[in-house]
Amino acid sequence: MTLLFQAEKPLQEPVRYSLVGKTKVFIGRGKAASSSEGKELRLQLDDEFVSSEHATIEKERGLWFLRDRDARNGTWVDGAEVGEYELRDGSVIEVGSSFFIFREADSLEESPSPDSELQTLNPAYSARLKSLVRIAFGTVPVVLRGESGTGKEVTAQAIHRLSGRSGLFQALNCAALPAELVEAELFGHEKGAFTGATTPRQGVIRSAQGGTLFLDEIGDLPLSQQPKLLRVLEEQTVKPVGSDKALPVDFRLVVATNRDLEAMVAAETFRGDLLARLSGFTHVIPPLRERREDLGTLIARLLQRYAGNEASRIRFTLEAARALVYYSWRLNVRELAMALRSSIELAEEGEVDVQHLPGSLTAPRPGAPDEGTVVLSRDPVRRKEQLIELLVKHEGNVTAVARVTGKARMQIHRWMREYRINPNDYRPKSEL
């Protein structure tokens, strides 16, 4: 289980807690600390919105249940307030202004990499990163796959750093150049090789001598240039455009794509022999929505990058924090970076609110209450008033109240007991 983000302390590094061998977790307010005794784990959060005894997580018959302990600000799971809830892998738990990701099988293994860009708090991805780190120290070509914005070039740079190669890291986006210029950019050219070639050019392959060549969007490499790249890889020589002389080269190749190269081979738009030569090791970078544990780390880094010395002043309202945590991040880390960059500039006195975030983050998400749903207040006084209003409207029908609020009947009954509301007082006399 990971404490991934605190709205009032966004620069605070996320913390992982292992539930292996545990059957009960206590969550409450206090000086930030954790203590473990036997099968119990106690978590204290430095969060003024957390109650002294806020909630428990208990394992019963192999299942984990979150239980609110009458916390003044309630306990929430996946954006809905709960009294008791059976947790699932990946559930987001909200207590006060702090957000957790629940993982039952989480263990406190050491970081898979000494490089900060190849670290994760997600247990499943951590295991895959260990393999990538081992490969990074060798010379095997690496194929990085993943959605746009997941950080494929950042990962390639980390591979280069870990490799210890003395040469430079050179990158070329195969989709960013006109097809007629790709050959010269890759292999270089001699003076006068073509119109406009007024001076010789080394090309990215020779520039990566002794280092790492990163070819982004390899699926967009023109089919006409693919056999030439294959020849370079097979013979370890490169022949500049306009030259008859093959020059020896030594570089580590890392490529990236978000396309299905195997399907392209079947469609004959990508060469199968080149794919076979590239595929020494394939690493899939998961989208941000699948490794939500890393959200807090990324937010902290991006705030420091864009706000500099002012980063420590930045806070998020609870509504803004929820938008960040629950958003699906379709464009991944790149979208997160732009959202934070703009919100920092719009925020007043360092407090980021929902109106400072892009509209896409605050639009209703799948599973969120629709326009016909009554959103109950977190303020107990106002919530009691709302429940009475709904019971009057629906003539004491608790099922109807549960339906329009999106809550379980058990939760509605729990609140009615807490506020001493009797649904019979609102039913037609003929039903009593």
Coordinates of C-alpha atoms in Angstrom, one line a residue:
M1 CA 0.0 0.0 0.0
T2 CA 1.4 3.4 -1.0
L3 CA 0.7 6.9 0.4
L4 CA 1.0 8.5 -3.0
F5 CA -0.1 12.1 -2.5
Q6 CA -1.0 14.7 0.1
A7 CA -2.8 17.8 -1.2
E8 CA -1.3 20.0 1.5
K9 CA 2.3 18.6 1.1
P10 CA 2.7 17.8 -2.6
L11 CA 6.5 17.7 -2.4
Q12 CA 6.4 15.0 0.2
E13 CA 7.9 11.8 -1.2
P14 CA 5.4 8.9 -1.5
V15 CA 5.8 6.1 1.1
R16 CA 5.2 2.4 0.6
Y17 CA 3.9 0.1 3.4
S18 CA 4.0 -3.7 3.2
L19 CA 0.9 -5.6 4.2
V20 CA 2.6 -8.9 3.9
G21 CA 1.9 -10.8 7.2
K22 CA -0.5 -8.1 8.4
T23 CA -4.1 -8.5 9.2
K24 CA -5.0 -5.0 10.5
V25 CA -3.9 -1.4 9.7
F26 CA -4.8 1.6 11.9
I27 CA -4.9 5.0 10.2
G28 CA -4.9 8.2 12.2
R29 CA -3.5 11.7 12.7
G30 CA -0.2 12.4 14.4
K31 CA 3.5 13.1 13.6
A32 CA 4.2 11.3 10.4
A33 CA 5.3 7.8 11.4
S34 CA 4.6 4.1 11.1
S35 CA 5.0 1.3 13.5
S36 CA 4.6 -2.4 13.2
E37 CA 3.9 -4.9 15.9
G38 CA 3.0 -8.5 15.1
K39 CA 0.2 -8.6 12.6
E40 CA -0.8 -4.9 13.1
L41 CA 0.5 -1.8 11.3
R42 CA -0.2 1.7 12.6
L43 CA 0.1 4.7 10.3
Q44 CA 0.1 8.3 11.6
L45 CA -0.4 11.0 9.1
D46 CA 0.6 14.7 9.5
D47 CA -2.7 15.8 8.0
E48 CA -5.0 18.2 9.8
F49 CA -8.0 16.8 8.0
V50 CA -7.4 13.3 9.4
S51 CA -9.1 12.3 12.6
S52 CA -7.0 10.9 15.5
E53 CA -8.6 7.5 14.8
H54 CA -9.7 7.8 11.3
A55 CA -10.1 4.3 9.7
T56 CA -8.9 0.7 9.8
I57 CA -8.1 -1.8 7.1
E58 CA -8.7 -5.4 8.3
K59 CA -8.2 -8.8 6.6
E60 CA -11.0 -11.2 7.1
R61 CA -11.4 -14.6 5.3
G62 CA -8.8 -13.6 2.8
L63 CA -10.5 -10.3 2.0
W64 CA -9.5 -6.8 3.0
F65 CA -12.1 -4.4 4.4
L66 CA -11.8 -0.6 4.9
R67 CA -13.9 0.7 7.8
D68 CA -14.4 4.3 8.7
R69 CA -14.2 5.0 12.5
D70 CA -16.6 8.0 12.5
A71 CA -14.0 10.3 11.0
R72 CA -15.2 13.9 10.9
N73 CA -14.3 14.2 7.2
G74 CA -15.3 10.7 6.2
T75 CA -13.4 8.0 4.5
W76 CA -13.5 7.7 0.7
V77 CA -12.7 4.9 -1.9
D78 CA -12.4 5.7 -5.6
G79 CA -14.2 9.0 -5.1
A80 CA -17.1 7.7 -3.1
E81 CA -17.6 8.1 0.7
V82 CA -17.9 4.7 2.5
G83 CA -18.6 3.3 5.9
E84 CA -17.3 -0.2 5.1
Y85 CA -15.8 -1.3 1.8
E86 CA -14.2 -4.4 0.4
L87 CA -10.9 -3.2 -1.1
R88 CA -9.8 -4.3 -4.6
D89 CA -6.3 -4.2 -6.0
G90 CA -5.7 -0.6 -7.1
S91 CA -8.4 1.0 -4.9
V92 CA -7.7 4.6 -4.2
I93 CA -8.3 5.4 -0.5
E94 CA -8.8 9.0 0.6
V95 CA -8.4 10.1 4.3
G96 CA -8.4 13.8 5.0
S97 CA -6.2 15.3 2.2
S98 CA -4.1 12.1 1.8
F99 CA -4.4 9.5 -0.9
F100 CA -3.4 5.9 -0.8
I101 CA -3.2 3.1 -3.4
F102 CA -4.1 -0.3 -2.0
R103 CA -2.0 -3.3 -3.1
E104 CA -2.3 -6.3 -0.9
A105 CA 0.8 -8.1 -2.2
D106 CA 3.0 -5.0 -1.9
S107 CA 6.5 -5.7 -0.5
L108 CA 9.3 -3.4 0.5
E109 CA 11.9 -4.5 -2.0
E110 CA 14.8 -2.3 -2.8
S111 CA 14.6 0.0 -5.8
P112 CA 15.2 -1.8 -9.0
S113 CA 17.6 0.8 -10.3
P114 CA 20.1 3.3 -9.0
D115 CA 18.9 5.7 -11.7
S116 CA 15.9 7.9 -10.6
E117 CA 14.3 7.6 -14.0
L118 CA 14.0 3.8 -13.7
Q119 CA 12.3 3.7 -10.4
T120 CA 8.7 3.0 -9.5
L121 CA 6.5 2.3 -6.5
N122 CA 4.2 0.0 -8.5
P123 CA 5.0 -3.6 -7.6
A124 CA 4.3 -5.1 -11.0
Y125 CA 6.3 -2.6 -12.9
S126 CA 9.2 -2.8 -10.4
A127 CA 9.8 -6.5 -11.4
R128 CA 10.0 -5.6 -15.1
L129 CA 12.4 -2.7 -14.4
K130 CA 14.8 -5.1 -12.8
S131 CA 15.2 -6.9 -16.1
L132 CA 15.7 -3.7 -18.0
V133 CA 18.4 -2.6 -15.6
R134 CA 20.3 -5.8 -16.1
I135 CA 20.0 -5.4 -19.9
A136 CA 21.1 -1.8 -19.7
F137 CA 24.6 -2.8 -18.7
G138 CA 25.1 -4.9 -21.9
T139 CA 25.0 -4.2 -25.6
V140 CA 21.8 -5.9 -26.6
P141 CA 19.4 -3.7 -28.7
V142 CA 16.4 -2.5 -26.8
V143 CA 12.9 -1.9 -28.1
L144 CA 10.8 0.4 -25.8
R145 CA 7.1 0.2 -26.3
G146 CA 4.3 2.2 -24.7
E147 CA 1.7 4.9 -25.3
S148 CA 2.6 8.4 -26.3
G149 CA 3.9 10.4 -23.4
T150 CA 5.0 7.5 -21.2
G151 CA 8.6 8.6 -21.2
K152 CA 10.3 6.4 -23.7
E153 CA 13.1 8.9 -24.5
V154 CA 13.7 9.5 -20.8
T155 CA 14.0 5.7 -20.3
A156 CA 16.4 5.5 -23.2
Q157 CA 18.6 8.2 -21.6
A158 CA 18.6 6.2 -18.4
I159 CA 19.7 3.1 -20.2
H160 CA 22.6 5.1 -21.7
R161 CA 23.7 6.4 -18.3
L162 CA 23.6 2.9 -16.8
S163 CA 25.5 1.4 -19.7
G164 CA 28.6 3.3 -18.8
R165 CA 29.4 3.9 -22.5
S166 CA 31.7 6.9 -23.0
G167 CA 30.2 8.2 -26.2
L168 CA 27.2 10.5 -26.5
F169 CA 23.5 9.9 -26.4
Q170 CA 22.0 10.8 -29.8
A171 CA 18.3 10.8 -30.6
L172 CA 16.4 11.0 -33.9
N173 CA 12.6 11.0 -34.2
C174 CA 11.8 9.1 -37.4
A175 CA 8.4 10.6 -37.6
A176 CA 9.6 14.2 -37.4
L177 CA 11.6 14.4 -40.7
P178 CA 10.5 14.3 -44.3
A179 CA 11.3 10.9 -45.9
E180 CA 13.9 12.5 -48.2
L181 CA 16.0 13.8 -45.3
V182 CA 16.0 10.7 -43.1
E183 CA 18.9 9.0 -44.9
A184 CA 21.2 12.1 -44.6
E185 CA 20.2 12.5 -40.9
L186 CA 20.9 8.9 -40.1
F187 CA 24.0 8.1 -42.2
G188 CA 25.5 11.6 -42.8
H189 CA 26.5 13.0 -46.2
E190 CA 29.4 14.3 -48.2
K191 CA 29.7 17.9 -49.4
G192 CA 27.8 18.2 -52.7
A193 CA 26.0 14.8 -52.3
F194 CA 22.7 16.5 -53.1
T195 CA 21.3 20.0 -53.6
G196 CA 21.8 22.0 -50.5
A197 CA 24.6 19.8 -49.1
T198 CA 27.2 22.7 -48.9
T199 CA 29.1 21.1 -46.0
P200 CA 29.7 17.5 -45.0
R201 CA 27.5 16.1 -42.2
Q202 CA 28.4 13.3 -39.8
G203 CA 24.8 12.0 -39.2
V204 CA 23.4 10.7 -35.9
I205 CA 24.9 7.2 -36.3
R206 CA 28.5 8.4 -36.4
S207 CA 27.7 11.0 -33.7
A208 CA 26.7 8.1 -31.4
Q209 CA 30.1 6.5 -31.8
G210 CA 30.9 4.8 -28.5
G211 CA 27.6 5.9 -27.1
T212 CA 23.8 5.2 -27.6
L213 CA 21.6 5.9 -30.7
F214 CA 18.0 6.3 -29.9
L215 CA 15.5 6.1 -32.8
D216 CA 12.1 7.2 -31.7
E217 CA 9.0 6.2 -33.6
I218 CA 10.9 3.5 -35.4
G219 CA 7.7 2.3 -37.0
D220 CA 7.7 5.5 -39.1
L221 CA 11.2 4.9 -40.6
P222 CA 10.6 4.9 -44.4
L223 CA 10.5 1.4 -45.9
S224 CA 13.2 2.4 -48.4
Q225 CA 15.7 3.2 -45.5
Q226 CA 15.0 0.1 -43.5
P227 CA 17.4 -2.2 -45.4
K228 CA 20.2 0.4 -45.1
L229 CA 19.8 0.5 -41.3
L230 CA 19.7 -3.3 -41.2
R231 CA 23.1 -3.3 -43.1
V232 CA 24.6 -0.9 -40.6
L233 CA 23.5 -3.1 -37.8
E234 CA 24.8 -6.3 -39.5
E235 CA 28.1 -5.0 -40.7
Q236 CA 28.7 -2.3 -38.1
T237 CA 29.7 0.1 -40.8
V238 CA 28.0 3.2 -42.2
K239 CA 28.3 4.7 -45.7
P240 CA 27.5 8.4 -45.8
V241 CA 25.3 9.7 -48.7
G242 CA 27.6 10.5 -51.6
S243 CA 30.5 8.4 -50.4
D244 CA 31.7 5.0 -51.5
K245 CA 33.7 4.4 -48.3
A246 CA 32.2 2.4 -45.4
L247 CA 33.2 3.7 -42.0
P248 CA 33.3 1.5 -38.9
V249 CA 30.8 2.4 -36.1
D250 CA 30.2 1.2 -32.6
F251 CA 27.0 2.2 -30.9
R252 CA 24.2 0.8 -28.6
L253 CA 20.8 1.0 -30.3
V254 CA 17.6 1.7 -28.5
V255 CA 14.4 2.2 -30.4
A256 CA 10.9 3.2 -29.4
T257 CA 7.4 2.9 -30.8
N258 CA 3.7 3.0 -29.9
R259 CA 2.8 1.0 -33.0
D260 CA 2.2 -2.7 -33.5
L261 CA 5.4 -3.6 -35.4
E262 CA 4.4 -7.3 -35.8
A263 CA 1.2 -6.2 -37.5
M264 CA 3.2 -3.9 -39.7
V265 CA 5.4 -6.8 -40.7
A266 CA 2.3 -8.8 -41.6
A267 CA 1.1 -5.8 -43.7
E268 CA 4.5 -5.5 -45.3
T269 CA 5.0 -1.9 -44.1
F270 CA 7.9 -2.9 -41.8
R271 CA 10.7 -5.3 -42.6
G272 CA 10.6 -8.5 -40.6
D273 CA 14.4 -9.0 -40.8
L274 CA 14.9 -5.5 -39.3
L275 CA 12.4 -6.2 -36.5
A276 CA 14.3 -9.5 -35.7
R277 CA 17.6 -7.6 -35.6
L278 CA 16.1 -4.9 -33.3
S279 CA 14.3 -7.2 -30.9
G280 CA 17.2 -8.1 -28.5
F281 CA 15.0 -7.1 -25.6
T282 CA 11.6 -5.5 -25.5
H283 CA 10.4 -3.4 -22.5
V284 CA 6.9 -2.1 -22.2
I285 CA 6.4 1.1 -20.3
P286 CA 2.9 1.0 -18.7
P287 CA 0.6 4.1 -19.0
L288 CA 0.4 6.4 -16.0
R289 CA -3.1 5.2 -15.1
E290 CA -1.7 1.7 -14.5
R291 CA 1.1 2.9 -12.2
R292 CA -0.7 5.5 -10.3
E293 CA 1.7 5.0 -7.3
D294 CA 4.2 7.0 -9.2
L295 CA 1.9 10.0 -9.6
G296 CA 3.1 11.7 -6.3
T297 CA 6.8 11.4 -7.3
L298 CA 6.1 12.8 -10.7
I299 CA 4.1 15.7 -9.3
A300 CA 6.9 16.6 -6.9
R301 CA 9.5 16.5 -9.6
L302 CA 7.5 18.6 -12.0
L303 CA 6.6 21.2 -9.4
Q304 CA 10.3 21.6 -8.6
R305 CA 11.1 21.8 -12.3
Y306 CA 8.5 24.5 -13.1
A307 CA 8.3 26.4 -9.8
G308 CA 11.9 26.2 -8.7
N309 CA 12.4 27.8 -5.3
E310 CA 8.7 28.6 -5.1
A311 CA 7.7 24.9 -5.2
S312 CA 7.5 24.6 -1.4
R313 CA 4.7 27.2 -1.4
I314 CA 2.4 25.2 -3.7
R315 CA -0.6 23.5 -2.2
F316 CA -3.7 21.8 -3.8
T317 CA -7.3 22.1 -2.7
L318 CA -8.9 18.8 -2.0
E319 CA -11.0 19.1 -5.2
A320 CA -7.9 19.8 -7.3
A321 CA -6.0 16.8 -5.7
R322 CA -8.9 14.5 -6.5
A323 CA -8.9 15.7 -10.1
L324 CA -5.2 14.8 -10.4
V325 CA -5.5 11.5 -8.7
Y326 CA -8.6 10.1 -10.4
Y327 CA -7.9 11.4 -13.9
S328 CA -7.1 8.7 -16.5
W329 CA -4.1 10.7 -18.0
R330 CA -4.7 9.5 -21.6
L331 CA -1.6 11.3 -22.8
N332 CA 0.4 10.2 -19.8
V333 CA 3.3 12.0 -18.2
R334 CA 3.5 14.6 -21.0
E335 CA -0.2 15.6 -20.2
L336 CA 0.5 15.7 -16.5
A337 CA 3.5 18.0 -17.1
M338 CA 1.5 20.5 -19.1
A339 CA -1.4 20.5 -16.7
L340 CA 0.9 21.3 -13.7
R341 CA 2.8 23.9 -15.7
S342 CA -0.3 25.9 -16.6
S343 CA -1.9 25.5 -13.2
I344 CA 1.1 26.8 -11.4
E345 CA 1.1 30.0 -13.4
L346 CA -2.7 30.5 -12.9
A347 CA -2.7 29.7 -9.2
E348 CA -2.8 32.6 -6.7
E349 CA -0.7 32.5 -3.6
G350 CA 0.5 29.0 -4.5
E351 CA -2.9 27.3 -4.0
V352 CA -4.0 25.3 -7.1
D353 CA -7.8 24.9 -7.3
V354 CA -9.9 23.0 -9.9
Q355 CA -10.4 26.2 -12.0
H356 CA -6.6 26.3 -12.5
L357 CA -6.6 22.8 -14.1
P358 CA -7.4 22.0 -17.7
G359 CA -11.1 21.4 -18.4
S360 CA -10.4 17.8 -19.4
L361 CA -9.4 17.0 -15.8
T362 CA -12.5 18.3 -14.2
A363 CA -15.0 16.8 -16.7
P364 CA -17.2 14.0 -15.4
R365 CA -15.3 10.7 -15.5
P366 CA -16.7 7.2 -16.1
G367 CA -18.4 6.1 -12.9
A368 CA -18.7 9.6 -11.5
P369 CA -22.1 11.0 -10.4
D370 CA -24.1 12.2 -13.4
E371 CA -26.2 15.3 -13.5
G372 CA -29.2 13.6 -11.8
T373 CA -27.1 12.4 -8.8
V374 CA -27.3 14.3 -5.6
V375 CA -23.7 14.8 -4.2
L376 CA -23.9 14.7 -0.5
S377 CA -21.8 17.3 1.4
R378 CA -18.8 16.4 3.5
D379 CA -20.1 18.8 6.2
P380 CA -22.2 16.6 8.6
V381 CA -24.7 19.4 9.3
R382 CA -25.4 20.0 5.6
R383 CA -25.4 16.3 4.9
K384 CA -28.1 15.7 7.5
E385 CA -30.2 18.5 5.9
Q386 CA -29.8 16.9 2.5
L387 CA -30.8 13.5 3.8
I388 CA -33.9 14.9 5.4
E389 CA -34.8 16.8 2.2
L390 CA -34.4 13.6 0.1
L391 CA -36.4 11.5 2.6
V392 CA -39.2 14.1 2.4
K393 CA -39.0 14.1 -1.4
H394 CA -39.0 10.3 -1.7
E395 CA -41.5 9.8 1.2
G396 CA -39.1 7.9 3.4
N397 CA -38.0 5.5 0.7
V398 CA -34.4 4.7 1.7
T399 CA -33.7 2.7 -1.5
A400 CA -34.6 5.7 -3.6
V401 CA -32.4 8.0 -1.5
A402 CA -29.5 5.5 -1.9
R403 CA -30.1 5.5 -5.7
V404 CA -30.1 9.2 -6.2
T405 CA -27.0 9.7 -4.1
G406 CA -25.1 6.8 -5.5
K407 CA -24.6 5.3 -2.1
A408 CA -25.3 1.8 -0.6
R409 CA -28.5 1.4 1.4
M410 CA -26.3 0.3 4.3
Q411 CA -24.4 3.6 4.2
I412 CA -27.7 5.6 4.2
H413 CA -28.9 3.6 7.2
R414 CA -25.6 4.3 9.0
W415 CA -26.0 8.0 8.5
M416 CA -29.6 8.0 9.6
R417 CA -28.5 6.2 12.9
E418 CA -25.7 8.7 13.3
Y419 CA -28.0 11.7 12.8
R420 CA -30.9 10.1 14.6
I421 CA -33.2 10.3 11.6
N422 CA -36.2 7.9 11.4
P423 CA -37.3 7.2 7.8
N424 CA -40.8 6.4 9.2
D425 CA -41.3 10.0 10.0
Y426 CA -41.3 10.8 6.3
R427 CA -43.5 8.0 5.0
P428 CA -47.2 8.4 4.2
K429 CA -49.4 7.5 7.2
S430 CA -51.2 4.8 5.3
E431 CA -47.9 2.8 5.0
L432 CA -47.3 2.8 8.7

